[in-house]
Coordinates of C-alpha atoms and ligand atoms in Angstrom, one line a residue:
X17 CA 10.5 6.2 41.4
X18 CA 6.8 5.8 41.1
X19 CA 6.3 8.9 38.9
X20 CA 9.5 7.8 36.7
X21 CA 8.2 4.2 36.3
X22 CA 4.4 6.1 34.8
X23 CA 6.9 8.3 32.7
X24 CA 8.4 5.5 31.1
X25 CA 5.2 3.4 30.2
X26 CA 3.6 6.7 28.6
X27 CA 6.4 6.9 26.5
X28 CA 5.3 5.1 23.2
X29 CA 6.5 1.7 23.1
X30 CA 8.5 1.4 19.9
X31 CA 9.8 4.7 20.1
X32 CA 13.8 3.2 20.4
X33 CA 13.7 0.3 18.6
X34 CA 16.6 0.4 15.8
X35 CA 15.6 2.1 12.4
X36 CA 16.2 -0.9 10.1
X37 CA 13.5 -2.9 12.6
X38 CA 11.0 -0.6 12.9
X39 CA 10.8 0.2 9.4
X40 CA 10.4 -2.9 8.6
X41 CA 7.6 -3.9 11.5
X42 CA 6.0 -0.3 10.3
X43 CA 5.9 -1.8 6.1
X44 CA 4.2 -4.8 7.4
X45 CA 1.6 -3.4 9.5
X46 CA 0.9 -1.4 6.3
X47 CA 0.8 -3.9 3.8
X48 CA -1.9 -5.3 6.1
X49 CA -3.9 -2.5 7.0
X50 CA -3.6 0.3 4.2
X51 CA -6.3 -1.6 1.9
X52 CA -8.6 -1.0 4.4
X53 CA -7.5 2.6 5.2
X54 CA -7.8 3.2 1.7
X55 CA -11.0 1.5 0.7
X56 CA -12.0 4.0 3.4
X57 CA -10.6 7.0 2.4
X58 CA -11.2 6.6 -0.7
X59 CA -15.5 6.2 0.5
X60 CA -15.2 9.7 2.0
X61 CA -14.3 11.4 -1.4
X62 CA -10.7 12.4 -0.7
X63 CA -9.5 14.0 -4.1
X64 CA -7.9 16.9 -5.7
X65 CA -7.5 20.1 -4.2
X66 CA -7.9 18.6 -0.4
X67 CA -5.9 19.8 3.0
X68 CA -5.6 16.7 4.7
X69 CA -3.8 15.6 8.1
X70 CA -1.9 12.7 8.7
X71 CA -1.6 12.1 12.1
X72 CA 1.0 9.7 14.0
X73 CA 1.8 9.0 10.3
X74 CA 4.3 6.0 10.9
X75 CA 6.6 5.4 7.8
X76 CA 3.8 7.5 5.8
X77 CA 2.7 5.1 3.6
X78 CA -1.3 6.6 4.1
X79 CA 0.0 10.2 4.1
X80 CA 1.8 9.4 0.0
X81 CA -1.1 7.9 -0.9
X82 CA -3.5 11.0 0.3
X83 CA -0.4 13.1 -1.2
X84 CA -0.8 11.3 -4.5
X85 CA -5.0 11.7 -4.7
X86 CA -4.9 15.8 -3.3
X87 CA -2.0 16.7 -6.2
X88 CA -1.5 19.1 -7.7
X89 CA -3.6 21.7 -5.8
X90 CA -3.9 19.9 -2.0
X91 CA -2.1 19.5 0.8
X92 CA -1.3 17.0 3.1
X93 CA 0.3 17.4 6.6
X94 CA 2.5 14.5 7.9
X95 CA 3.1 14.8 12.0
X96 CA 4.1 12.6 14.2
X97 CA 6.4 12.1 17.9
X98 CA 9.1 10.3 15.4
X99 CA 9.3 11.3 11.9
X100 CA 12.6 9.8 11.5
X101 CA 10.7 7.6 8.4
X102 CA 8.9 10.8 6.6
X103 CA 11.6 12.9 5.2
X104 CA 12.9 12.6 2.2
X105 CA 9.8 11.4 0.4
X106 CA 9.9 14.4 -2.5
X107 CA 6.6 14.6 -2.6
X108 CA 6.0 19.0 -3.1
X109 CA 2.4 18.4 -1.8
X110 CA 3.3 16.5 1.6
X111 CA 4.5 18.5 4.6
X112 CA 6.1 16.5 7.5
X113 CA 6.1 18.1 11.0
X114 CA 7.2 16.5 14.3
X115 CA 4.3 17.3 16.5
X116 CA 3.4 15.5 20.0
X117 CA -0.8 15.0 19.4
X118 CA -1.2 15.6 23.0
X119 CA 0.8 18.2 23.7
X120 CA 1.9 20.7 20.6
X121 CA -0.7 23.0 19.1
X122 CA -2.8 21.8 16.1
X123 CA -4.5 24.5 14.0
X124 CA -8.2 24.8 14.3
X125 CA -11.1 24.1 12.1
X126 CA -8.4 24.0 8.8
X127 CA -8.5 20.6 7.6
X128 CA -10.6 19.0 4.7
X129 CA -10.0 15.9 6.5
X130 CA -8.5 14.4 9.0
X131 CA -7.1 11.1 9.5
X132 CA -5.2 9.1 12.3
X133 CA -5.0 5.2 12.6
X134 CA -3.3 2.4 15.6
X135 CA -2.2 6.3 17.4
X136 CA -4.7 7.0 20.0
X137 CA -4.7 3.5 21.2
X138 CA -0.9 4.6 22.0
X139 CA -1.3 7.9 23.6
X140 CA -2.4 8.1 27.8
X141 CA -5.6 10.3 27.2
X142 CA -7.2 9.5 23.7
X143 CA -10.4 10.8 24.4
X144 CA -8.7 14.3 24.4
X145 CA -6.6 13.3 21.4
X146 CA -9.9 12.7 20.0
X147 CA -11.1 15.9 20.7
X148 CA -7.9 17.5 19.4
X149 CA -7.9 15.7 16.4
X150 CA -11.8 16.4 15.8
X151 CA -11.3 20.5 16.5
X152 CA -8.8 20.6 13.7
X153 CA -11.6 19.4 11.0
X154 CA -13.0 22.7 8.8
X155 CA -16.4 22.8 7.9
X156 CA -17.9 20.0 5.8
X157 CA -14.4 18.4 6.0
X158 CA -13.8 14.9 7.4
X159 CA -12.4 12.6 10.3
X160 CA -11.7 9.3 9.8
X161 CA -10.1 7.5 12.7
X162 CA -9.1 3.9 12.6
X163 CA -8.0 1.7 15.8
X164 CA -7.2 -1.7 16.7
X165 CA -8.9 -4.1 19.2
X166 CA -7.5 -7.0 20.0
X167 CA -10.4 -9.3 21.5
X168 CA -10.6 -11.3 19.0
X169 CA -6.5 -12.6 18.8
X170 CA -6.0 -16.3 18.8
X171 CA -5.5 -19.4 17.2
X172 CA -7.9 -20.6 14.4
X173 CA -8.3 -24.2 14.7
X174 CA -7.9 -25.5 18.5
X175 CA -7.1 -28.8 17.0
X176 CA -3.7 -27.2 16.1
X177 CA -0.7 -28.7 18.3
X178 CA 0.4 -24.7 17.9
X179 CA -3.3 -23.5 19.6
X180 CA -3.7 -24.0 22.7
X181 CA 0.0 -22.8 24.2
X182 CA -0.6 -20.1 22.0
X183 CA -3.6 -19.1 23.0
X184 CA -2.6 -19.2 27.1
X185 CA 0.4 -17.5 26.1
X186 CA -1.4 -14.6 24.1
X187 CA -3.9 -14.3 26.8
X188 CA -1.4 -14.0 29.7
X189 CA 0.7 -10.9 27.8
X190 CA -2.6 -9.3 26.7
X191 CA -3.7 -9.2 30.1
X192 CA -0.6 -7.9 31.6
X193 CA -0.8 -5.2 29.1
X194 CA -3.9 -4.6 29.9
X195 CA -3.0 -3.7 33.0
X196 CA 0.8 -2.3 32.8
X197 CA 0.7 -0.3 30.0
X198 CA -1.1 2.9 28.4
X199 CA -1.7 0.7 25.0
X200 CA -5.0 -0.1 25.2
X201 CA -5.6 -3.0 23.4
X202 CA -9.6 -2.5 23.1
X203 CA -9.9 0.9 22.0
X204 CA -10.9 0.3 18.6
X205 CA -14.8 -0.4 19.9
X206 CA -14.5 2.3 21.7
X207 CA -14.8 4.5 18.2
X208 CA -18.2 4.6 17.4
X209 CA -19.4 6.5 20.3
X210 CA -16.3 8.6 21.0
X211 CA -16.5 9.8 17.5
X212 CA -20.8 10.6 17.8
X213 CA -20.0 12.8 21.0
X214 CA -17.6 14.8 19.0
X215 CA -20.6 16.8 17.4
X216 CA -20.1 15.6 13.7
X217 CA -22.9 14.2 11.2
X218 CA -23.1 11.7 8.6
X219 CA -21.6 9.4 11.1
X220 CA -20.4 5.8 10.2
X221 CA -18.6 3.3 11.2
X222 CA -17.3 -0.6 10.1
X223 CA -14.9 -3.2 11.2
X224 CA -12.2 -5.2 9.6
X225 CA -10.7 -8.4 11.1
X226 CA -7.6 -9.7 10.0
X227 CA -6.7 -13.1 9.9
X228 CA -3.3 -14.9 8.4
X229 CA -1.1 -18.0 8.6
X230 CA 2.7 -18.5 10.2
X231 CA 4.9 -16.3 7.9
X232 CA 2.4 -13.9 6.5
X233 CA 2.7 -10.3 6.4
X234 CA 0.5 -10.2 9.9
X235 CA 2.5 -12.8 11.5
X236 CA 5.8 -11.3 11.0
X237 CA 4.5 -7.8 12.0
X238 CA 3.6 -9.2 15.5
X239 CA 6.4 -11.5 15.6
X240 CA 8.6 -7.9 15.8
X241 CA 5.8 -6.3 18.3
X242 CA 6.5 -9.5 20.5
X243 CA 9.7 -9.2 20.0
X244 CA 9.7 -5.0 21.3
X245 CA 7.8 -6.3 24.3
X246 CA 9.9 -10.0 25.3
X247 CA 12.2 -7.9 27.7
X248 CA 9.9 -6.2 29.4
X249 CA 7.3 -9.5 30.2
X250 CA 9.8 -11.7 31.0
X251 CA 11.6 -9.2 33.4
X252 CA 8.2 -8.6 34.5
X253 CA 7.6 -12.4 35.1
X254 CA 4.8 -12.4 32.7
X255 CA 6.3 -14.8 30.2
X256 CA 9.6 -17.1 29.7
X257 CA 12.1 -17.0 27.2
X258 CA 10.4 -20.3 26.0
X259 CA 7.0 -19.3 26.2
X260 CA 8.5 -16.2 24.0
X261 CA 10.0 -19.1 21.4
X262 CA 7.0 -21.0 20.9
X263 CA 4.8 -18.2 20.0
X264 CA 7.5 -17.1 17.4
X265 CA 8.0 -20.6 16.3
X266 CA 3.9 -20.4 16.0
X267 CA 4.3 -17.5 14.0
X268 CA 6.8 -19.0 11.4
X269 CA 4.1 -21.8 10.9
X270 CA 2.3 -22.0 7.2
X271 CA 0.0 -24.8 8.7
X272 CA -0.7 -22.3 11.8
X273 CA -3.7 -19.9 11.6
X274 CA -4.7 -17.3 13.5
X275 CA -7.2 -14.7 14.2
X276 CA -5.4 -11.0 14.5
X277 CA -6.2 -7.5 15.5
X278 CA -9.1 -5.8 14.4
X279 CA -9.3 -2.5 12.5
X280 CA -12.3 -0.3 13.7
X281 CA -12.6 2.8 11.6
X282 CA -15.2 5.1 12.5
X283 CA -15.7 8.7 10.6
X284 CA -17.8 12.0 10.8
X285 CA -18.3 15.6 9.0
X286 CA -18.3 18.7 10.5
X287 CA -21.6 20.6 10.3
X288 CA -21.6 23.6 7.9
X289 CA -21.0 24.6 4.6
X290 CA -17.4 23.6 2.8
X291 CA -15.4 26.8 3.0
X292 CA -13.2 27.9 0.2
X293 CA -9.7 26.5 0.3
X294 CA -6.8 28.8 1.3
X295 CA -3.1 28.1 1.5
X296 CA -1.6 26.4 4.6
Ligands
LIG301 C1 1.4 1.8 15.6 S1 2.2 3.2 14.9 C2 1.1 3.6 13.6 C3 1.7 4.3 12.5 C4 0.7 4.7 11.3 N1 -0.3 5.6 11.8 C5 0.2 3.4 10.7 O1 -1.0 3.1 11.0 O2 0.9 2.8 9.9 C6 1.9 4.5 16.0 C7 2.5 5.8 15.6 O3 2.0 6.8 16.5 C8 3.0 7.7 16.9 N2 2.7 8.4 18.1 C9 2.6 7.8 19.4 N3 2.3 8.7 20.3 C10 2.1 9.9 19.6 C11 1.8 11.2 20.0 N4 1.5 11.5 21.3 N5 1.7 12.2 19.0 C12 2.0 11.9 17.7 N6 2.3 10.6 17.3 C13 2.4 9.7 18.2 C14 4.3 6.8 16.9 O4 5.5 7.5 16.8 C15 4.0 5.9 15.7 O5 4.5 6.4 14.5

């Protein structure tokens, strides 16, 4: 019973919610975060002719973009646990593969860069995901690895009749997923440092906080996370129904504000010189 009940929270948390939702959850979190991912990218040089991987590549809105800046001569690999969202794109330089990041093999020291963003916060040992992820980088080629952190979540403006219940209420379901589940909810920090013990130079890092108003992009995105994760709290005793209502009511709010997640990207290069490029 035990053993089952740690099986079921390492499974990742959205992997059966309905196509049509999770889509549309995965679009929003990427019309908030893929500026940032590619204002970063785009710092590292990405360009023609690269072999890049995608990793835990969602609905593949990062690994299109890469696509589009490697063509015609690059490559980009796609994988993820659930690439029920990848196929079908027609792109001829984007390969999508359904790999497990912790489990399935991963070529070695292949990739002109590698990129991976909100997955290791997902995954029960992200250090060795890390390490996985930072192995697969070729010489004088790239990783970039974004994560959230969510210390900073809550409302804007305490004099907001919406603030203060929805500040308890966050709190409370942060803390019990703290605590219940493998997401860990303050990896993004984390990055800097796990990234410099993973033997790379020319290491940097930055941080992007997000904030937006009831009915944005952001507050709709965690309005469906919320949403994922109301059965499970409430059966779990760590929220109502009602205390479920009013943060979505909070959410649909124009005159609310809030303070969001937290995008830590953090990004080294593999010592030596920059091979020539072969096929993969
Ligand atoms: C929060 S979504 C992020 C998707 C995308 N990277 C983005 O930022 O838009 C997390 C993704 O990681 C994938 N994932 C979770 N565990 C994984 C694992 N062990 N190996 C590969 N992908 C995984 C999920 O299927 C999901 O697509």
């Amino acid at each position: 019973m035990i053993a089952q009940s740690i099986q079921k929270h390492r499974r990742y948390f959205a992997k059966d919610s309905p196509d049509a939702f999770e889509r549309e959850r995965l679009a929003l979190l990427t019309e908030v975060a893929d500026p940032i991912t590619t204002r970063r990218l785009s710092r590292l040089g990405v360009g023609p002719g690269w072999h890049c991987l995608e990793v835990g590549a969602g609905d593949g809105s990062v690994a299109r973009w890469l696509a589009s800046r490697v063509a015609p001569e690059g490559r980009v690999v796609a994988t993820d646990l659930d690439t029920r969202f990848l196929a079908r794109h027609g792109c001829p330089t984007l390969e999508v593969r359904t790999h497990d990041l912790l489990a399935d093999d991963l070529e070695e020291a292949r990739y002109d860069l590698v990129h991976c963003r909100f997955v290791l916060m997902h995954v029960h040992d992200p250090v060795r995901a890390l390490r996985r992820l930072a192995a697969a980088v070729r010489r004088g080629g790239w990783l970039l690895v974004e994560e959230m952190d969510t210390a900073a979540f809550g409302a804007a403006d305490a004099a907001h009749p919406c603030a203060a219940g929805f500040d308890r209420r966050m709190r409370a379901m942060l803390a019990a997923l703290r605590t219940t589940s493998t997401m860990d909810l303050d990896f993004g920090r984390r990055l800097p440092a796990l990234v410099e013990e993973q033997g790379l130079q020319e290491l940097g890092h930055d941080a992007t906080t997000f904030t937006g108003r009831g009915g944005s992009p952001l507050a709709r995105n965690r309005q469906m996370t919320l949403q994922l994760l109301r059965g499970r709290l409430v059966a779990a005793g760590v929220l109502t129904e009602s205390d479920f209502d009013d943060l979505h009511q909070a959410l649909e709010d124009p005159s609310f504000w809030f303070v969001g997640f937290t995008s830590f990207g953090a990004w080294g290069r593999a010592p030596g010189e920059v091979v020539t490029h072969y096929s993969i």
